[in-house]
PDB file of C-alpha atoms in Angstrom:
ATOM      1  CA  MET A 251     -28.893  -5.118 -33.469  1.00 76.00           C
ATOM      2  CA  LEU A 252     -29.988  -6.898 -30.510  1.00 84.00           C
ATOM      3  CA  ALA A 253     -28.193  -4.979 -28.356  1.00 82.00           C
ATOM      4  CA  GLU A 254     -29.555  -1.002 -29.268  1.00 87.00           C
ATOM      5  CA  THR A 255     -33.560  -3.225 -29.319  1.00 91.00           C
ATOM      6  CA  ILE A 256     -32.995  -3.955 -25.849  1.00 91.00           C
ATOM      7  CA  CYS A 257     -30.881  -0.748 -24.490  1.00 92.00           C
ATOM      8  CA  SER A 258     -34.510   1.084 -26.754  1.00 92.00           C
ATOM      9  CA  ALA A 259     -36.328  -1.384 -24.589  1.00 95.00           C
ATOM     10  CA  ALA A 260     -35.130  -0.243 -21.639  1.00 94.00           C
ATOM     11  CA  SER A 261     -34.692   3.346 -22.319  1.00 95.00           C
ATOM     12  CA  ALA A 262     -38.586   3.625 -22.666  1.00 96.00           C
ATOM     13  CA  ALA A 263     -39.677   1.303 -19.473  1.00 96.00           C
ATOM     14  CA  GLY A 264     -37.794   3.967 -17.431  1.00 96.00           C
ATOM     15  CA  LEU A 265     -38.600   6.907 -18.984  1.00 96.00           C
ATOM     16  CA  GLY A 266     -42.394   5.017 -17.890  1.00 97.00           C
ATOM     17  CA  ILE A 267     -41.596   4.804 -14.558  1.00 96.00           C
ATOM     18  CA  ALA A 268     -40.584   8.071 -14.242  1.00 95.00           C
ATOM     19  CA  ALA A 269     -43.912   9.690 -15.672  1.00 96.00           C
ATOM     20  CA  VAL A 270     -45.424   7.106 -12.925  1.00 96.00           C
ATOM     21  CA  THR A 271     -43.148   8.653 -10.225  1.00 95.00           C
ATOM     22  CA  ALA A 272     -43.764  12.409 -11.184  1.00 94.00           C
ATOM     23  CA  TYR A 273     -47.583  11.550 -11.802  1.00 94.00           C
ATOM     24  CA  ARG A 274     -47.675  10.605  -8.344  1.00 94.00           C
ATOM     25  CA  LYS A 275     -46.773  13.738  -6.863  1.00 91.00           C
ATOM     26  CA  ARG A 276     -43.032  12.337  -6.513  1.00 90.00           C
ATOM     27  CA  PHE A 277     -40.803  15.161  -8.462  1.00 89.00           C
ATOM     28  CA  LEU A 278     -37.163  14.509  -7.016  1.00 91.00           C
ATOM     29  CA  PRO A 279     -36.786  11.217  -7.761  1.00 91.00           C
ATOM     30  CA  ALA A 280     -39.095  11.534 -11.266  1.00 93.00           C
ATOM     31  CA  PRO A 281     -36.148  13.427 -12.901  1.00 94.00           C
ATOM     32  CA  ARG A 282     -33.041  11.786 -11.697  1.00 95.00           C
ATOM     33  CA  ILE A 283     -35.199   8.102 -13.035  1.00 94.00           C
ATOM     34  CA  ALA A 284     -35.787   9.760 -16.164  1.00 95.00           C
ATOM     35  CA  ALA A 285     -31.751  10.086 -16.482  1.00 96.00           C
ATOM     36  CA  TYR A 286     -30.523   6.943 -15.618  1.00 95.00           C
ATOM     37  CA  SER A 287     -33.471   5.714 -17.786  1.00 94.00           C
ATOM     38  CA  LEU A 288     -31.748   7.218 -20.851  1.00 95.00           C
ATOM     39  CA  VAL A 289     -28.642   6.323 -20.451  1.00 95.00           C
ATOM     40  CA  PRO A 290     -28.466   3.313 -22.631  1.00 93.00           C
ATOM     41  CA  VAL A 291     -29.870   5.355 -25.637  1.00 93.00           C
ATOM     42  CA  GLY A 292     -26.811   7.413 -25.352  1.00 94.00           C
ATOM     43  CA  LEU A 293     -24.577   4.385 -24.987  1.00 92.00           C
ATOM     44  CA  VAL A 294     -26.214   3.161 -28.714  1.00 91.00           C
ATOM     45  CA  LEU A 295     -25.906   6.856 -30.565  1.00 92.00           C
ATOM     46  CA  THR A 296     -22.593   6.868 -29.233  1.00 93.00           C
ATOM     47  CA  GLY A 297     -21.689   3.079 -30.693  1.00 90.00           C
ATOM     48  CA  VAL A 298     -20.169   2.314 -26.584  1.00 89.00           C
ATOM     49  CA  VAL A 299     -22.394  -0.679 -27.088  1.00 87.00           C
ATOM     50  CA  GLU A 300     -21.104  -2.071 -30.783  1.00 87.00           C
ATOM     51  CA  TRP A 301     -17.533  -1.648 -29.357  1.00 87.00           C
ATOM     52  CA  VAL A 302     -18.551  -3.631 -26.215  1.00 86.00           C
ATOM     53  CA  ALA A 303     -20.912  -6.076 -28.361  1.00 84.00           C
ATOM     54  CA  GLY A 304     -17.282  -6.493 -29.937  1.00 84.00           C
ATOM     55  CA  ILE A 305     -14.340  -7.339 -27.278  1.00 83.00           C
ATOM     56  CA  ALA A 306     -17.215  -9.765 -25.858  1.00 82.00           C
ATOM     57  CA  PHE A 307     -16.423 -12.645 -28.165  1.00 78.00           C
ATOM     58  CA  LYS A 308     -12.450 -11.785 -29.042  1.00 84.00           C
ATOM     59  CA  PRO A 309     -10.555 -14.096 -27.195  1.00 86.00           C
ATOM     60  CA  SER A 310      -7.365 -11.984 -26.957  1.00 87.00           C
ATOM     61  CA  ILE A 311      -9.499  -9.654 -25.167  1.00 86.00           C
ATOM     62  CA  TRP A 312     -10.428 -11.746 -22.825  1.00 87.00           C
ATOM     63  CA  LEU A 313      -6.470 -12.802 -22.073  1.00 91.00           C
ATOM     64  CA  GLY A 314      -5.804  -8.969 -21.726  1.00 89.00           C
ATOM     65  CA  PHE A 315      -8.771  -8.935 -18.543  1.00 89.00           C
ATOM     66  CA  GLY A 316      -6.965 -12.619 -17.597  1.00 92.00           C
ATOM     67  CA  VAL A 317      -3.644 -10.693 -17.289  1.00 93.00           C
ATOM     68  CA  LEU A 318      -5.132  -7.346 -16.097  1.00 93.00           C
ATOM     69  CA  GLY A 319      -6.652  -9.450 -13.214  1.00 93.00           C
ATOM     70  CA  LEU A 320      -3.206 -11.555 -13.010  1.00 94.00           C
ATOM     71  CA  SER A 321      -1.710  -8.431 -11.927  1.00 95.00           C
ATOM     72  CA  TRP A 322      -3.752  -6.524  -9.593  1.00 94.00           C
ATOM     73  CA  LEU A 323      -4.167  -9.958  -7.860  1.00 94.00           C
ATOM     74  CA  LEU A 324      -0.348 -10.130  -7.420  1.00 93.00           C
ATOM     75  CA  PHE A 325      -0.572  -6.555  -6.238  1.00 92.00           C
ATOM     76  CA  MET A 326      -2.969  -6.623  -3.497  1.00 93.00           C
ATOM     77  CA  THR A 327      -0.973 -10.139  -2.709  1.00 92.00           C
ATOM     78  CA  THR A 328       2.656  -8.403  -1.574  1.00 89.00           C
ATOM     79  CA  ARG A 329       0.299  -5.236  -0.201  1.00 87.00           C
ATOM     80  CA  ALA A 330      -0.979  -8.171   2.609  1.00 87.00           C
ATOM     81  CA  VAL A 331       2.118  -9.319   3.151  1.00 86.00           C
ATOM     82  CA  GLU A 332       3.679  -5.944   3.457  1.00 80.00           C
ATOM     83  CA  ARG A 333       0.751  -5.099   6.071  1.00 80.00           C
ATOM     84  CA  ARG A 334       1.817  -8.324   7.505  1.00 78.00           C
ATOM     85  CA  SER A 335       5.181  -8.091   8.198  1.00 76.00           C
ATOM     86  CA  GLY A 336       4.212  -4.835   9.981  1.00 69.00           C
ATOM     87  CA  THR A 337       7.195  -2.726   8.060  1.00 70.00           C
ATOM     88  CA  THR A 338       6.857  -0.183   5.731  1.00 73.00           C
ATOM     89  CA  ARG A 339       7.789   1.607   3.469  1.00 76.00           C
ATOM     90  CA  ALA A 340       9.694   4.250   5.340  1.00 80.00           C
ATOM     91  CA  GLU A 341      10.709   1.955   7.822  1.00 79.00           C
ATOM     92  CA  ARG A 342      11.874  -0.085   5.005  1.00 76.00           C
ATOM     93  CA  LYS A 343      14.233   2.677   3.191  1.00 82.00           C
ATOM     94  CA  ALA A 344      15.564   3.506   6.870  1.00 82.00           C
ATOM     95  CA  ALA A 345      16.678   0.365   7.301  1.00 79.00           C
ATOM     96  CA  ARG A 346      18.657  -0.041   3.671  1.00 81.00           C
ATOM     97  CA  ALA A 347      20.273   3.505   4.472  1.00 81.00           C
ATOM     98  CA  ALA A 348      21.386   2.044   7.486  1.00 80.00           C
ATOM     99  CA  GLY A 349      23.063  -0.680   6.186  1.00 74.00           C
ATOM    100  CA  ARG A 350      25.189   0.764   3.995  1.00 73.00           C
ATOM    101  CA  ASN A 351      26.650   3.254   6.883  1.00 64.00           C
ATOM    102  CA  GLU A 352      29.661   1.531   8.317  1.00 53.00           C
ATOM    103  CA  ALA A 353      29.892   0.410  11.908  1.00 56.00           C
ATOM    104  CA  VAL A 354      30.888   2.494  14.479  1.00 55.00           C
ATOM    105  CA  ALA A 355      31.386   1.179  18.069  1.00 55.00           C
ATOM    106  CA  PRO A 356      29.699   3.528  20.367  1.00 57.00           C
ATOM    107  CA  ALA A 357      32.766   4.676  21.950  1.00 59.00           C
ATOM    108  CA  ALA A 358      34.754   5.115  18.286  1.00 58.00           C
ATOM    109  CA  SER A 359      36.144   8.036  16.949  1.00 62.00           C
ATOM    110  CA  ALA A 360      36.463   5.908  13.358  1.00 59.00           C
ATOM    111  CA  PRO A 361      34.701   3.383  11.910  1.00 58.00           C
ATOM    112  CA  SER A 362      35.350  -0.090  13.020  1.00 56.00           C
ATOM    113  CA  LEU A 363      34.937  -1.558  10.034  1.00 58.00           C
ATOM    114  CA  GLY A 364      35.865  -0.456   6.914  1.00 53.00           C
ATOM    115  CA  ALA A 365      38.198  -0.588   3.681  1.00 54.00           C
ATOM    116  CA  GLY A 366      41.402  -1.320   4.807  1.00 52.00           C
ATOM    117  CA  GLY A 367      40.346  -0.368   7.924  1.00 49.00           C
ATOM    118  CA  THR A 368      41.537   3.692   7.721  1.00 52.00           C
ATOM    119  CA  ALA A 369      39.888   5.742   9.374  1.00 50.00           C
ATOM    120  CA  GLY A 370      38.381   8.044   7.353  1.00 50.00           C
ATOM    121  CA  PRO A 371      39.696  11.900   7.173  1.00 52.00           C
ATOM    122  CA  ALA A 372      37.515  13.860   8.878  1.00 52.00           C
ATOM    123  CA  ALA A 373      38.564  11.341  12.224  1.00 50.00           C
ATOM    124  CA  ALA A 374      42.496  12.704  11.441  1.00 51.00           C
ATOM    125  CA  ALA A 375      41.370  15.921  11.456  1.00 53.00           C
ATOM    126  CA  LYS A 376      39.621  15.745  14.870  1.00 54.00           C
ATOM    127  CA  PRO A 377      40.744  12.665  16.999  1.00 53.00           C
ATOM    128  CA  GLN A 378      38.168  12.778  19.837  1.00 57.00           C
ATOM    129  CA  ALA A 379      39.429  13.020  22.755  1.00 57.00           C
ATOM    130  CA  GLN A 380      38.194  10.227  25.373  1.00 59.00           C
ATOM    131  CA  PRO A 381      37.186  11.769  29.232  1.00 59.00           C
ATOM    132  CA  LYS A 382      39.477   9.115  31.321  1.00 59.00           C
ATOM    133  CA  PRO A 383      37.167   7.335  33.921  1.00 54.00           C
ATOM    134  CA  LYS A 384      37.449   7.671  37.614  1.00 56.00           C
ATOM    135  CA  LYS A 385      39.667   4.959  39.849  1.00 55.00           C
ATOM    136  CA  LYS A 386      35.400   3.909  40.884  1.00 52.00           C
ATOM    137  CA  GLU A 387      33.999   3.544  37.692  1.00 51.00           C
ATOM    138  CA  GLU A 388      36.845   1.612  36.048  1.00 54.00           C
ATOM    139  CA  ALA A 389      36.293  -1.165  38.968  1.00 53.00           C
ATOM    140  CA  ALA A 390      32.654  -0.494  38.662  1.00 53.00           C
ATOM    141  CA  ALA A 391      32.539  -1.145  34.913  1.00 56.00           C
ATOM    142  CA  PRO A 392      32.774  -4.772  34.745  1.00 55.00           C
ATOM    143  CA  GLY A 393      30.064  -5.873  37.694  1.00 52.00           C
ATOM    144  CA  ASP A 394      27.831  -3.258  35.348  1.00 60.00           C
ATOM    145  CA  ASP A 395      28.333  -5.488  32.952  1.00 74.00           C
ATOM    146  CA  PHE A 396      27.814  -8.631  35.140  1.00 81.00           C
ATOM    147  CA  SER A 397      24.938  -7.275  36.699  1.00 82.00           C
ATOM    148  CA  ASP A 398      23.021  -7.146  34.167  1.00 83.00           C
ATOM    149  CA  ILE A 399      23.628 -10.660  33.115  1.00 85.00           C
ATOM    150  CA  GLU A 400      22.438 -11.365  36.746  1.00 86.00           C
ATOM    151  CA  ALA A 401      19.314  -9.524  36.363  1.00 86.00           C
ATOM    152  CA  ILE A 402      18.719 -11.531  32.862  1.00 87.00           C
ATOM    153  CA  LEU A 403      19.763 -14.713  34.779  1.00 87.00           C
ATOM    154  CA  LYS A 404      17.603 -14.103  37.642  1.00 88.00           C
ATOM    155  CA  LYS A 405      14.556 -12.841  35.859  1.00 89.00           C
ATOM    156  CA  HIS A 406      14.579 -16.683  33.629  1.00 89.00           C
ATOM    157  CA  GLY A 407      14.988 -18.563  36.812  1.00 86.00           C
ATOM    158  CA  ILE A 408      18.676 -19.561  36.164  1.00 84.00           C
TER     159      ILE A 408
END
């Protein structure tokens, strides 16, 4: 009852302000003010005010709002951690897919880590022919590995 009276008084005051605004020849804001001032009366007539007053004094309703707030807080916290880590959903999905694939050596024709150590049927059907390296490349291959290591050590001053 008190809420309905307050809403009616607020609407009456708003309509008075709209009338004064229209009297001052400000015709664009006057109907807007009148529209805002009619909202409280509309809420009273539809029963929304009674519904809000009914839930305002029930502890179970406030407990529900608390649970909703907690869920929102958890959601925002996980989003912040996700952004801080710099990974996106697509990156995590690609990492999971890569983790499921079997490990393959760069020049291997079959997976090096597999169940039972056998190559798959595709590898058995198509053996890949490795081109034979030249003698100069064979001699340079071990040196290339060490030159990379030497460059790294020199970079760090070792």
